[in-house]
Amino acid sequence: MRISPGALLVVIAVLVPFVVEFRTALSWFGVELSVLESVALAGVLVLGLLVWAMWPQNGGEMGSADSN
Amino acid sequence: MAMRNAYVDQFPSEARLISAAFWSSFLALAIGGSLGLVQALHRTDYLRFIDSVDYYTVLTAHGVLLAITFTIFFLVGIFTWAVTTSLDRGLEDLRFSWAWYAMMVVGTVLVGVSILGGVVDSIDMQADVLFTFYAPLQAHPAFYVGLVLFVVGTWLAGADWFRTWWAWRGENPDERIPLPTFMTLTTTLFWYLCTLGVALSILVLLLPWSMGIVDSVNPLLSRTLFWYFGHAVVYFWLMPAYMMWYIMLPKLSGGKLFSDPLARVVFVLFLLLSTPTGIHHQYLDPGIAEGYKFIAMTNTMFLLLPSLLTAFTVVASMEHGARQRGGTGYLGWLKALPWRDPVFTGMALAGLMFAAAGFSGMINAGMNINYLVHNTWWIVGHFHLTVGTAVALTFMAAAYWFVPQVTGKQLWNRSLALGQVLLWFVGMTFMSNAMHRSGLFGMPRRTAEPQYQGFNFEPAAGTVGEINAQVALGAALLTIALALFLLNMVMTTIGGESDAIPDNTYAGTLSGPEDAPVVLDNLKLWTAIATVLVVFAYTLPLASIIDAGGLFGPGIEGFQLTIGIDPAIVLESVREVMP
Amino acid sequence: MNIHTYEKVWLAAAMVLIVGFIATITYGAVGPGIAMIDDEAGSIDPAEINDDERFAEPGVEHVGGNEYEVTVVAQAWSYSPAEIEVPANSEVTFYVTSRDVTHSFSVVGTNVNTMVIPGQVSEMTVQFDEPGEYGILCNEYCGEYHHTMEGKLNVVPEDEFDLTELSVEAPDEVDAGNETTITANVSNGMQEDLETTATLEIGEQQSERDVTVAGDSTEQVEFTVDTADLGEGDHDWTVTVDDYEESGTLSVVADDGNASADGGDGDA
């Protein structure tokens, strides 16, 4: 894991306002995403995030320091 | 057995008082929050089981219970903790403390029952006047009496904190005021200053008028006195949240507060500027000259300063903590923060939402842009980010630390707590985004119906249906989060005592009070300046309002526009008096 | 006091932001001239609204040029007038007051928005450049049917707008053989002269009169009707001035009925 499960959960939650506001912002430029498309976009982003987070780390970088 | 040193071990009697205040707060949150769901589903037309005419009774209860009762009961608990912990001494006389608590409870019950009378026929009262109780809409006298009792209860609570500080001062004449006590006292001082307005409005104008002792009211005067209090009250809720961000977040992050002196500067600025800004709620009121509105606007803009300073100090403290925990890199340190901890995560997300709320607040404060958003759903979106998230989410997160401290019982389920704060954040994202957007195309706040007969709303982006769906979804998520919070609190309280409660401490500082000029602790000086600023901002507007309309207005009687009959008949009778 | 360098930079940036905000708002007030609702329009006793010079007859008035005044009385739960019509390319000053509780007068989706507080008069001046239809709603809670309080604002093309009013005085009945008069009162609410034509159609007959109505005044146009041309019976008539018309029926009755009444069972 590149980040702790807690941090991963928080990043996913914070992604929600970004997707919602991104959708609003796009519609000002005439690009209207349907609800399904927005959900799909969010799904892709979350999936990407998960892959990134789960990908085994190479190199001796310090792991997450979540000691709680 | 390791020696436990939680708050309940240090101050068992005070811990019981704080527990009682917290539970009063949670009860208000439970009722008020559930009513919020009823409203959201009703006005978006998803699920209706009340009449539209009763919507306003529900809205009054939602506003009063959440904006006044939930917030203030919780903060008297926090402030009592802050004063006793940081001065390391108990309250002077617990009987006095229970007396102010009881007074607040009695006040709340009176207000609650009078509001309930709006939907329960057997209670011969009504108070369908919303949280702002603008005259000449008139409530039952019990509503006003209850509010006064509640406010006087908070005054006595403030006196209690001052007494404790004076006693400590007598024994420690040369010490700096500990930061948490300093924050409590400055907040209490502007609370005294601002509540004077609403107390005058109720005791001199509204209560005698509702009892029929005087037969007229000056609507603009009582409204102006309300907002004299009405803006400062938001800082009264916000200051305890700020206190948590200053003295708890750095500790939770694993470090220290960046700067004690700047924290003091911030609280002094709030003492000075909280009250002389109230007229910015009246930008669109007739009867107040533009110059006074301009003064309120400038004061409001300068109030951004303490909040911007707070953003710096809090983020810098979090970064310091993260680096102590081994975090590195420009942004990489974020990974090292204790995201698994619901207390930390809840407060951090609340702070993030408050930044967004700051941006919409800048729009509201812009005198001329305000025309577009005044009294639209935008405003509701704004204050659901401030009081509904920055304050409420910080309080809920704080409760996960405080309730174990004052009960000696371990938090029932920490993972559930983390899920709860995240769910609140996500729910509020959906709801407030939709509210803000809808305000831009003119959807009003405070209405039971999503549509009008003669015209349609025209969103610049998206559809009205989508706005409503987002609000309903957000409200549903928030209600689930609320239920999870209450479940966790109940299970924690009925659980057994635990030895694993952390010690009762708060964050140390990198730059301590010794770096702060002594003048910052001169409360008399700051109170005097704050009073002068209020005199500057309010004397002339109040004088011209009284000069134009008289202290008691030109024979304006009370209206209780809650006649449960066909509106057509009412309209007809109204039209008879029309020219 | 020990302030970190970064913190000083942040403090300076914050001050620049704040002063910048105040500057843009000040510019909005003095540049484009966005005035705030203020105390210029004075106060009013809600009980006296019906006798008030300005509010006794709420509605649209022409001030001159492209300037108009609209007075509105708000009350639970309607506006009077409920529908307002103004021309495009106009500058309209609204005066709004309340008969009972606090309301608002808010034109949906625009920055035309003011609180309406009993005892106070709200005044605001608005430019309407383009024709359009807008909803008006009350956005301050005003009692249990608050959500039904709405109105309409129509901005019509300039050439479709006037403040002409027509009212017709005509007898219901006239004796055959006599002449009678149908009078059209044409009033002009605009400040400029109104040049138009009044037309009376009755039976098969049609007569026209050109009329010039001075600004803010009323002209009478009299049509003389000779019953001899009409004959006995009911005759529908219509008076038309521009897009306005009023209709009625004139009965021409036999003369002898009257005569017998006069000369019949005399009360000697």
GROMACS .gro file of C-alpha atoms in nm, chain B residues 162 165 169 175-179 181-187 189 246 257 259-272 306 309 511-529, chain C residues 1-3 7:
model
   57
  230PHE     CA    1  -1.491   3.463   3.425
  233TRP     CA    2  -1.045   3.293   3.566
  237ARG     CA    3  -0.574   3.527   3.837
  243GLU     CA    4   0.101   3.445   3.436
  244ARG     CA    5  -0.023   3.483   3.079
  245ILE     CA    6  -0.382   3.374   3.029
  246PRO     CA    7  -0.361   3.016   2.898
  247LEU     CA    8  -0.467   3.009   2.531
  249THR     CA    9  -0.910   3.031   2.848
  250PHE     CA   10  -0.813   3.337   2.644
  251MET     CA   11  -1.024   3.205   2.354
  252THR     CA   12  -1.319   3.137   2.583
  253LEU     CA   13  -1.307   3.479   2.746
  254THR     CA   14  -1.276   3.682   2.424
  255THR     CA   15  -1.563   3.485   2.271
  257LEU     CA   16  -1.706   3.912   2.570
  314TYR     CA   17  -0.607   2.554   1.713
  325LEU     CA   18   0.042   2.483   1.737
  327SER     CA   19   0.193   3.029   1.682
  328ASP     CA   20   0.024   3.114   2.012
  329PRO     CA   21   0.054   3.494   1.956
  330LEU     CA   22  -0.125   3.484   1.622
  331ALA     CA   23  -0.400   3.269   1.770
  332ARG     CA   24  -0.453   3.546   2.025
  333VAL     CA   25  -0.452   3.809   1.751
  334VAL     CA   26  -0.719   3.613   1.565
  335PHE     CA   27  -0.950   3.593   1.865
  336VAL     CA   28  -0.899   3.961   1.945
  337LEU     CA   29  -0.997   4.045   1.585
  338PHE     CA   30  -1.315   3.842   1.624
  339LEU     CA   31  -1.393   4.023   1.949
  340LEU     CA   32  -1.351   4.356   1.769
  374PRO     CA   33  -0.861   3.632   1.108
  377LEU     CA   34  -0.472   3.371   0.933
  579SER     CA   35   0.594   2.992   1.945
  580GLY     CA   36   0.446   3.033   2.292
  581PRO     CA   37   0.267   3.310   2.481
  582GLU     CA   38   0.605   3.458   2.582
  583ASP     CA   39   0.629   3.577   2.218
  584ALA     CA   40   0.290   3.750   2.237
  585PRO     CA   41   0.283   4.116   2.340
  586VAL     CA   42   0.130   4.150   2.687
  587VAL     CA   43  -0.123   4.399   2.552
  588LEU     CA   44  -0.300   4.110   2.375
  589ASP     CA   45  -0.415   3.987   2.717
  590ASN     CA   46  -0.567   4.324   2.806
  591LEU     CA   47  -0.930   4.223   2.778
  592LYS     CA   48  -1.056   4.557   2.908
  593LEU     CA   49  -0.882   4.742   2.627
  594TRP     CA   50  -1.019   4.515   2.353
  595THR     CA   51  -1.368   4.523   2.498
  596ALA     CA   52  -1.353   4.903   2.503
  597ILE     CA   53  -1.242   4.919   2.138
  648MET     CA   54   0.616   3.943   1.839
  649ASN     CA   55   0.778   3.666   1.644
  650ILE     CA   56   0.611   3.615   1.306
  654GLU     CA   57   0.323   3.401   0.771
   0.00000   0.00000   0.00000
